[in-house]
XYZ file of C-alpha atoms in Angstrom:
546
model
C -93.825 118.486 260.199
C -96.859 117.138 258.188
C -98.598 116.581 261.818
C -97.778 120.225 263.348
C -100.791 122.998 262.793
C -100.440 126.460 263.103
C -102.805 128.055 261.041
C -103.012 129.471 257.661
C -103.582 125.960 255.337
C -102.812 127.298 252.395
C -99.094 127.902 253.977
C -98.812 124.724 256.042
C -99.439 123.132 252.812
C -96.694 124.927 250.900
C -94.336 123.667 253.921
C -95.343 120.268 254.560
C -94.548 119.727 250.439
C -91.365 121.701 250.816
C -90.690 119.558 253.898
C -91.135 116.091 252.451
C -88.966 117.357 248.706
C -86.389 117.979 251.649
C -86.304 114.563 253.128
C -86.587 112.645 249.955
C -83.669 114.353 248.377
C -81.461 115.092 251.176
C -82.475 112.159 253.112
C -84.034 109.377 251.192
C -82.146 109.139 247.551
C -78.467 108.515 248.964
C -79.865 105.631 250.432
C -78.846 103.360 247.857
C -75.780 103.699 247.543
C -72.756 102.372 248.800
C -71.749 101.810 252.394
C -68.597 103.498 254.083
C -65.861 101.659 256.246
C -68.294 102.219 259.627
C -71.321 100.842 258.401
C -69.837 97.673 257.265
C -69.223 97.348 260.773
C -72.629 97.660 261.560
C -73.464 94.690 258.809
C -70.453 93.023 260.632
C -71.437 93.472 264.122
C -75.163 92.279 262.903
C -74.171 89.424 261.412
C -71.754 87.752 264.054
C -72.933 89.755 267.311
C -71.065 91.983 269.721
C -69.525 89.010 271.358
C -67.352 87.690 267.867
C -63.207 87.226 268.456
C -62.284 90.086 266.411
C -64.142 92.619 267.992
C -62.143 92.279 270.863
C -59.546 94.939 269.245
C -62.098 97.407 269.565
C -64.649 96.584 272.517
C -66.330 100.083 272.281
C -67.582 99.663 268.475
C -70.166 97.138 269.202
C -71.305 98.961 273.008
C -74.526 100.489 271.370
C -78.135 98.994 271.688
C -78.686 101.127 268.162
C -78.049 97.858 266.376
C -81.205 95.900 267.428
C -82.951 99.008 264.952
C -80.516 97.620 261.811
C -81.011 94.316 262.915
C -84.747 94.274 262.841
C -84.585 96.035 259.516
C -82.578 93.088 258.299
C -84.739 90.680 259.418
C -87.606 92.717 257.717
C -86.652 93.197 254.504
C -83.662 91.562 253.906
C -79.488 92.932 253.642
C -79.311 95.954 251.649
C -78.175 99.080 251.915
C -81.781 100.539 252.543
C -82.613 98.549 254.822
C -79.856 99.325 257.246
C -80.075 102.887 256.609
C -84.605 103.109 257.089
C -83.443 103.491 261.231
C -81.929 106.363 260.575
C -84.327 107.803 258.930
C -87.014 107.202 261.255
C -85.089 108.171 264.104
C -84.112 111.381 262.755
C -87.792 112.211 261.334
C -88.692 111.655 264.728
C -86.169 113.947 266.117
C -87.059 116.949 263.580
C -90.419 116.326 265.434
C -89.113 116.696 268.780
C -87.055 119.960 267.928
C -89.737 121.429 266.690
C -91.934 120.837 270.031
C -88.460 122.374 271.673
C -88.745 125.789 269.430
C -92.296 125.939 270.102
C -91.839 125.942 273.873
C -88.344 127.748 274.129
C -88.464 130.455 271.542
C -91.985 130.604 270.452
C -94.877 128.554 268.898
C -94.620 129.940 265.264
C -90.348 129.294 265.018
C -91.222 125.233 264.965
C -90.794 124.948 261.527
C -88.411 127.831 261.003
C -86.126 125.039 263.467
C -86.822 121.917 261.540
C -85.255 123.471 258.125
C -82.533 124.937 260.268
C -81.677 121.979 261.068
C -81.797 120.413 257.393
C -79.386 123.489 256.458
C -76.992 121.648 258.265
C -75.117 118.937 256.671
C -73.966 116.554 259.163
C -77.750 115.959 260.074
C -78.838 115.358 256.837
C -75.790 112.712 256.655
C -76.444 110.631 259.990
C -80.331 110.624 258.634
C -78.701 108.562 256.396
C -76.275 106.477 257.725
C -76.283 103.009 259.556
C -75.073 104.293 262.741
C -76.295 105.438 265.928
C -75.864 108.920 265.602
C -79.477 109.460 264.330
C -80.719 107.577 267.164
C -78.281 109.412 269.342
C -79.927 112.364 268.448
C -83.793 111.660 268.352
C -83.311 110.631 271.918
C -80.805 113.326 273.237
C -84.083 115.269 272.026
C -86.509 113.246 273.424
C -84.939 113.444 276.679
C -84.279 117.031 276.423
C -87.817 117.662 275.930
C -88.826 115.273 278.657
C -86.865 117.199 280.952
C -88.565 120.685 279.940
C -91.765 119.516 280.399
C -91.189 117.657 283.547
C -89.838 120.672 285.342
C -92.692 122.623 283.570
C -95.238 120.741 285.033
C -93.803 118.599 288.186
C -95.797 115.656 287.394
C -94.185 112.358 287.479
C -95.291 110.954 284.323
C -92.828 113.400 282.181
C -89.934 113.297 285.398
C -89.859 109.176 284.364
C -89.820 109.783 280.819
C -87.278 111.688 281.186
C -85.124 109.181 283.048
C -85.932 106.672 280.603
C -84.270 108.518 277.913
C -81.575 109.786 279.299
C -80.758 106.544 280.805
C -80.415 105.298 277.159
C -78.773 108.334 275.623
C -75.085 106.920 277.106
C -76.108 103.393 275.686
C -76.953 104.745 272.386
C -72.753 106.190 272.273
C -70.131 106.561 275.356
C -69.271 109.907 273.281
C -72.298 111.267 274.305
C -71.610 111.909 277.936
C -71.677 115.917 278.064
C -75.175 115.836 277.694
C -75.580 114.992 281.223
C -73.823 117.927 281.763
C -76.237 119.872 279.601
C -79.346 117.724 281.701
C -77.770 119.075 285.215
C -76.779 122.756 284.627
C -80.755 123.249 282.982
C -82.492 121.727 285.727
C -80.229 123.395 288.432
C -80.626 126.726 287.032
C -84.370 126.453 286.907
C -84.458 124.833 290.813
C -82.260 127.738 292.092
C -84.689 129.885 290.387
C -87.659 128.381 291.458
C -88.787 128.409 288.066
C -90.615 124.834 288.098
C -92.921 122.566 290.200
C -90.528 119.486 290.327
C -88.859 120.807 293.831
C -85.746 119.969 295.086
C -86.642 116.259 296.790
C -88.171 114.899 293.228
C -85.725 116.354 291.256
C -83.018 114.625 293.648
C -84.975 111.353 293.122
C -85.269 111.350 289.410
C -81.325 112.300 289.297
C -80.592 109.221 291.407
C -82.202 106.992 289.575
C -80.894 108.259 286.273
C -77.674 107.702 288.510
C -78.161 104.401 289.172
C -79.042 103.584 285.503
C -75.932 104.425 284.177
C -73.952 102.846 286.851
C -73.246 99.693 284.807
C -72.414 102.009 281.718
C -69.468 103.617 283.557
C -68.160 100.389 284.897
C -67.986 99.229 281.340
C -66.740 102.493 279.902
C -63.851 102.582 282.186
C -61.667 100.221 281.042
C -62.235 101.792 277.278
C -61.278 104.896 278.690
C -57.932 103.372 279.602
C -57.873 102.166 275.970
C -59.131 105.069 274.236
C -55.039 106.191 272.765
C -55.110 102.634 270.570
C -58.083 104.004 268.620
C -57.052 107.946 267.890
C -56.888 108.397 264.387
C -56.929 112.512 264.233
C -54.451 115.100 266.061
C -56.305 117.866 268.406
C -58.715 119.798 267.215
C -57.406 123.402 266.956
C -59.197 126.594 267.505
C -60.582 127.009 264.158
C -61.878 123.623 264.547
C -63.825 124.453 267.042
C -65.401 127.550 265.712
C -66.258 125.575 262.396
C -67.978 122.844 264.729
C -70.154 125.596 266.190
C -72.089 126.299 262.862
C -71.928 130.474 263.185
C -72.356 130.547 259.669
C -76.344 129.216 259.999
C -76.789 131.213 262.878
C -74.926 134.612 261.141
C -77.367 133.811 257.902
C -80.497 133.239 259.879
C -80.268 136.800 262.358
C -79.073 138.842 259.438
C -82.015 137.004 256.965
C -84.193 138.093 259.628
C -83.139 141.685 259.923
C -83.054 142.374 256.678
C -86.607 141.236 256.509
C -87.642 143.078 259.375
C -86.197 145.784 257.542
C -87.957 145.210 254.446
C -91.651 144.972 256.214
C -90.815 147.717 258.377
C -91.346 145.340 261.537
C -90.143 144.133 264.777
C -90.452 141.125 266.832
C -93.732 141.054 268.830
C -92.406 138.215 270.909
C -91.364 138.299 274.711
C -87.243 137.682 275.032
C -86.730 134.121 276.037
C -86.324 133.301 279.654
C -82.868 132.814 280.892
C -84.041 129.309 281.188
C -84.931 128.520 277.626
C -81.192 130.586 276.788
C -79.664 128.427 279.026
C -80.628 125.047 277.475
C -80.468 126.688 273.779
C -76.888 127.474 274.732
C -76.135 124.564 275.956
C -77.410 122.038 273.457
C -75.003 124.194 270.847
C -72.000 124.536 272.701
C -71.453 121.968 275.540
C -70.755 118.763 273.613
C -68.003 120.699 271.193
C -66.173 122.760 274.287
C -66.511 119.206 276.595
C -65.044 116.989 273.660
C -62.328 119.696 272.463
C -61.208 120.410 276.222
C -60.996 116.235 276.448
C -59.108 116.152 273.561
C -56.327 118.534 274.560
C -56.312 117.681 278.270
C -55.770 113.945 277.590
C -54.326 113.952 274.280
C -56.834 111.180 272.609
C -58.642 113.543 270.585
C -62.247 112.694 269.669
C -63.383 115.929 268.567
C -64.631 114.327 264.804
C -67.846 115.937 263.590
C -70.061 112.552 263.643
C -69.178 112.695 267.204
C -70.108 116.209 267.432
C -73.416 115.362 265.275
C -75.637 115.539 268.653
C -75.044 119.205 269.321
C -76.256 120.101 265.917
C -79.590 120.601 266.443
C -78.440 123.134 269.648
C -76.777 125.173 266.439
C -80.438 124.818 264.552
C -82.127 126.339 267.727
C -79.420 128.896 268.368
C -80.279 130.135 264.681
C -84.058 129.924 265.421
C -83.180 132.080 268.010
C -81.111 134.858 266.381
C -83.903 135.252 263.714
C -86.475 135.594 266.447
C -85.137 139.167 267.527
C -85.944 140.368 264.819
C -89.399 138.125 263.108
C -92.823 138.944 263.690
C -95.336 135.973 264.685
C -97.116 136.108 260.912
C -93.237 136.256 259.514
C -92.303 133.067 260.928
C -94.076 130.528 257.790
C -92.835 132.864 254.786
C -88.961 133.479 256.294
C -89.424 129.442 256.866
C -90.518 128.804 253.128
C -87.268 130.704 252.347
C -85.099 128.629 254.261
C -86.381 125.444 252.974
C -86.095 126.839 249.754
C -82.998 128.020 249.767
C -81.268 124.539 251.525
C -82.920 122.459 248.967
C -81.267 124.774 246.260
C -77.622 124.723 247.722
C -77.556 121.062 249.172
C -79.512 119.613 246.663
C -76.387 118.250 245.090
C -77.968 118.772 241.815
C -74.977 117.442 239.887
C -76.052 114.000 240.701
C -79.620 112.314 239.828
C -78.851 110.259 243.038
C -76.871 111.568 245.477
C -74.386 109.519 246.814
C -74.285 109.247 250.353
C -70.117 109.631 251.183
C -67.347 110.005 248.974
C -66.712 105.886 249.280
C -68.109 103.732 246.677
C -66.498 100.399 247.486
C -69.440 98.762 246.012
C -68.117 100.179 242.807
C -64.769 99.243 243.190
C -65.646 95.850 244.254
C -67.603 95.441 241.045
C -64.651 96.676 239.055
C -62.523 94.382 240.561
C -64.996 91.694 239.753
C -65.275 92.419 236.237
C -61.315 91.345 236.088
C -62.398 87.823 236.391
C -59.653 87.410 238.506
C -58.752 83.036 238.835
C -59.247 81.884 242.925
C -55.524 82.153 243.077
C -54.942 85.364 241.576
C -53.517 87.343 244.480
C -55.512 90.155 246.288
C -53.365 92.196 248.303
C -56.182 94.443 251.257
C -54.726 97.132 253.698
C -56.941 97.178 256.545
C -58.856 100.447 256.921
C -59.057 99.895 260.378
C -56.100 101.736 262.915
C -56.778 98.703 264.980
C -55.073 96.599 261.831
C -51.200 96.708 263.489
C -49.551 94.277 264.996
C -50.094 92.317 267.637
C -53.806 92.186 266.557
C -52.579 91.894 262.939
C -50.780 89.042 261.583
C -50.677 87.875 257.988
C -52.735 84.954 258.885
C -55.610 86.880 260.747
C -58.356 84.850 260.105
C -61.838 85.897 258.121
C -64.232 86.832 259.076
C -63.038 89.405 260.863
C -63.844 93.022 262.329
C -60.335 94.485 260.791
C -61.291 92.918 257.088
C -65.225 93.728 257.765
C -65.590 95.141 254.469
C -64.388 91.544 252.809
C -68.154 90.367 254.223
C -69.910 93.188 252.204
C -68.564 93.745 248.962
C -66.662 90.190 248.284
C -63.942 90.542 245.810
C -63.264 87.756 243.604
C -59.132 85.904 244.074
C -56.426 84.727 246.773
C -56.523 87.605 250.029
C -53.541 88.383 251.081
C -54.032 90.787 253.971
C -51.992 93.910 255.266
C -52.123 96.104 258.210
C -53.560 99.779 258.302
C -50.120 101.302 258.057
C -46.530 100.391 257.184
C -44.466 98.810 260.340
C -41.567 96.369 259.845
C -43.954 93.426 260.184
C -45.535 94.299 257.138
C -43.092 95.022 255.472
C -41.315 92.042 256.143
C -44.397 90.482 254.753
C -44.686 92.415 251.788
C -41.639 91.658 251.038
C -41.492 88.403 251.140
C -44.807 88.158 249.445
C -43.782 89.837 246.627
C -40.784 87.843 245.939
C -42.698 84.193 246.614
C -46.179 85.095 245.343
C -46.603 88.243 243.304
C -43.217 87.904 241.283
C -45.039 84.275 240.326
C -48.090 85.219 239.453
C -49.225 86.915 235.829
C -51.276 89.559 237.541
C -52.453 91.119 241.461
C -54.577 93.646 242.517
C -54.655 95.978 245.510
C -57.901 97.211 246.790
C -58.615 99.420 249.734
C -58.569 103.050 250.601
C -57.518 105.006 248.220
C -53.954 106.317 250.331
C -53.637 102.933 251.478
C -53.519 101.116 248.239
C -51.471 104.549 247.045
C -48.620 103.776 249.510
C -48.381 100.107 248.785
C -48.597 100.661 244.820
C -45.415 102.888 245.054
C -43.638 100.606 247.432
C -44.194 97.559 245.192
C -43.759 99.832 242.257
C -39.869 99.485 243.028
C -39.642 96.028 243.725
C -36.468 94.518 241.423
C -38.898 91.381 241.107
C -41.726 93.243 239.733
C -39.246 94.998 237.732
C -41.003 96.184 234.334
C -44.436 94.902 235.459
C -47.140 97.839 234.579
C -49.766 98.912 237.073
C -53.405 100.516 235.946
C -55.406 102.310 238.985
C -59.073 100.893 238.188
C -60.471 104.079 240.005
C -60.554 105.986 241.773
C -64.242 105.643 243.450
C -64.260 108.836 245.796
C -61.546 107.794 248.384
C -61.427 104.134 247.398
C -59.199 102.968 245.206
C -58.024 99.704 242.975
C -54.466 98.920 241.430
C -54.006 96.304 239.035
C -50.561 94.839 238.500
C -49.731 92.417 235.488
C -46.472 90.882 234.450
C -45.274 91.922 231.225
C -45.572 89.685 228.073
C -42.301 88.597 227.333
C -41.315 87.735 231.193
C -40.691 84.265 232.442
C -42.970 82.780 234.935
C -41.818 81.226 237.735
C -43.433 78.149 240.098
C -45.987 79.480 242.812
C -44.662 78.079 246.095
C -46.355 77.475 248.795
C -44.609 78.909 251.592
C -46.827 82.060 251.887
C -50.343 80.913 252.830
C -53.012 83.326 252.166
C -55.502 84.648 254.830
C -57.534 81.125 256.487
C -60.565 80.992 255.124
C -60.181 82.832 251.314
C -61.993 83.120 249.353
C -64.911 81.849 250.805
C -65.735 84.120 253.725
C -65.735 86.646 251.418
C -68.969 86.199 250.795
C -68.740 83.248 249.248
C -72.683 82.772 251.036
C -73.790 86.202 249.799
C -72.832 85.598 246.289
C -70.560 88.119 243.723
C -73.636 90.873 244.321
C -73.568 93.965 245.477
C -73.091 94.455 248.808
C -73.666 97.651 251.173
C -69.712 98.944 251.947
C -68.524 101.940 252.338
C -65.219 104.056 253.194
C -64.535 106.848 255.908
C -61.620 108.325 256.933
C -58.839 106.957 259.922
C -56.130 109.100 259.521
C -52.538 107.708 260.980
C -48.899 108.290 259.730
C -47.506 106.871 257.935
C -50.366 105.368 256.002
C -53.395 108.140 256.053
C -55.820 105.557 255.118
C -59.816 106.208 254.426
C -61.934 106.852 257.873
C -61.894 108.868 260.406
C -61.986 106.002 262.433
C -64.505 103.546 264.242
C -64.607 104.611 267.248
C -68.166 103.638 267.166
């Protein structure tokens, strides 16, 4: 961090510059380009508010205070896919910052910014510094409050104890996932009471529990009900027990304690640091393996698994520490800067993505399809045919004449796609395709061409199915993509084929096409793709569960 001093200039300069080439390639170049699925529900839930119709499908996607940060962004520079994104990146800068204050204190001054490019060796932070959602901001304050807490107990004074209140009051607002970190917050302060290993006592500590308590007490009564609700929005199966060892990161930790021995080897050295206290273990240990064990146990115990690595995200920095931590058995104090220069060398080599001049930042470039799509010059009554990338999109929340704008169509807002929607659910059911059929024998067999557009399995399924339609007998179909896991078909009648009169029995979705945008204009438009996985229609997110 450009504002942390330890000595030696001629080094901190070597990884301040290696620091910021870091950031603005891992961090800062994917942030043009195009949204995925989830953060065109942040540009939804911006727009219209957390109160709008639609969102009442999915109550918990809007229950986050992170999008005043995306909002304000709007408001200061305008919609864009920067601009939505620049809260991430703050709050994750910030967060680097606060981890390396953690390693300083836990492990040992010198490991701070050994910790910081641990953590950029991991992927999934590097991603959420980029992406408009809370997960960033879910993690710059699970740090805050985590360091909060150490130096409260450290020093007993009530200026850190109501700090640390104040963000971990917020760290359940920021994401309902996040609730083992309370966990984390009680077993750490506990162990160090019991101990007697801080000033706090047992009467303050009480107090600042209580009112951390009290703080979340309208949280819970509004996460209850969602609870109850939570099997509508699973979109993976459990997690098995090599997910769980892959969510724990041992390969960072295995590469930074062997790095380290084999230096110590090399220099003919060993560690001249004190062990850590069973204190600073404790919370270390914690940080990495709490939030995966809680949200893998809750996924097999109740079934509704959640145990999806942007969910995970938070305990990712625990990983970065527990790596710091294996390499300081074996560093010496001076070894900490050159081993770090390594590190940071050697992520910005392998995750560099060098293959691309700019990164993008997901494998979902609706923008890109949407422009493709565009370039058709599709007539307003040219049939569009979108699956809903949403698990949400089924019936009874579904219906052929859902109206727009809408949270299960919240991608129509971003990218708007010139032509007539016609809109389908997230997967087949015999309500859609009682609809599909009866749209392509009324509408599609009429028409001279259609498109489908959606994720890329999605638009897969219904391509094949209409494929083998004896109306659309002979009719040829060109994919337009793919664009990562997006996807556009385009279906057109073939020369010599009669057309037939358009009726009117089959209305298309209220509002087409102008909520689609029609106030935003054809241009681009931040959108984006993720992954909700459910049979029969695997479609592109892995789901919005905020």
């Amino acid at each position: 961090m450009v504002w942390i001093h330890f000595g030696f200039p001629a080094m901190n300069v070597l990884l301040q510059a290696l620091l910021l080439l870091c950031i603005a390639r891992l961090w800062l170049m994917p942030l043009p380009s195009s949204f995925w699925v989830d953060e065109m529900v942040t540009a939804f839930v911006v727009r219209f508010g957390p109160t709008h119709p639609s969102l009442a499908v999915a109550p918990q996607v809007p229950a986050s205070i992170y999008y005043v940060l995306p909002r304000a962004a709007g408001a200061l520079f305008g919609f864009s896919e920067i601009a939505y994104r620049l809260p991430s990146v703050l709050a994750m800068a910030i967060a680097l910052f606060l981890i390396a204050r953690l390693a300083a204190r836990l492990i040992c001054p010198e490991a701070a910014w050994f910790a910081v490019f641990a953590c950029l060796a991991l992927r999934g932070i590097n991603y959420q510094a980029a992406d408009a959602r809370p997960y960033a901001l879910g993690t710059c304050v699970a740090a805050a409050s985590l360091l909060f807490l150490v130096r409260w107990l450290d020093s007993g004074g009530w200026d850190e104890a109501l700090l640390f209140a104040v963000f971990a009051a917020l760290v359940w607002r920021v994401h309902l996932i996040f609730w083992p970190l309370y966990l984390l917050f009680a077993v750490y302060a506990l162990l160090r009471l019991v101990r007697g290993d801080t000033r706090a006592g047992w009467l303050r500590a009480g107090v600042v529990f209580l009112l951390v308590g009290l703080a979340l007490a309208p949280v819970l009564r509004d996460a209850l009900p969602l609870f109850r609700e939570a099997k509508a929005h699973v979109i993976v199966p459990p997690p098995s027990a090599l997910d769980l060892v892959y969510s724990l990161k041992i390969g960072l930790i295995a590469v930074c304690g062997a790095g380290a021995w084999v230096l110590s080897r090399v220099f003919r050295s060993a560690t001249d640091r004190p062990a850590a206290s069973w204190a600073s273990l404790t919370l270390i240990l914690g940080w990495w393996l709490c939030h995966p064990l809680c949200l893998f146990g809750f996924s097999w115990l109740t079934g509704d698994s959640v145990f999806l690595p942007r969910y995970l995200s938070v305990a990712l920095p625990g990983a970065a520490l527990m790596a710091t931590m294996a390499a300081a058995f074996f560093i010496q104090s001076r070894h900490w800067k050159p081993a770090s220069v390594v590190l940071g060398a050697g992520l910005l080599l392998l995750l560099g993505d060098w293959h691309h001049p700019w990164p993008p930042h997901s494998n979902s470039d609706w923008r890109a399809a949407a422009r493709k799509v565009n370039e058709l010059a599709l007539g307003p009554e040219t049939p569009v045919i979108y699956p809903s990338p949403f698990i949400e999109a089924r019936p009874p929340a579904w219906r052929p004449d859902y109206p727009l704008p809408g949270f299960l169509y919240a991608h129509l807002l971003v990218y708007p796609v010139q032509g007539k929607a016609y809109l389908f659910p997230f997967q087949d059911s015999p309500e859609a395709d009682h609809f599909a059929a009866s749209l392509s024998t009324q509408v599609l067999s009429a028409s001279r061409r259609f498109v489908i557009f959606g994720g890329d399995q999605n638009v897969h399924f219904w391509r094949d199915w209409l494929a083998v339609r004896h109306e659309l007998e002979g009719w040829r179909h060109i994919d337009l993509g793919p664009f990562g896991d997006v996807d556009a078909v385009l279906f057109e009648r073939p020369r010599n084929a009669v057309r037939l009169e358009l009726p009117a029995t089959l209305a298309p979705a209220p509002g087409t096409p102008a909520p689609h945008g029609s106030d935003r204009g054809a241009r681009d438009r931040p959108g984006g793709s993720g992954g909700r996985r459910s049979s029969p229609l695997p479609s592109l997110r892995e789901g919005c569960f905020g």
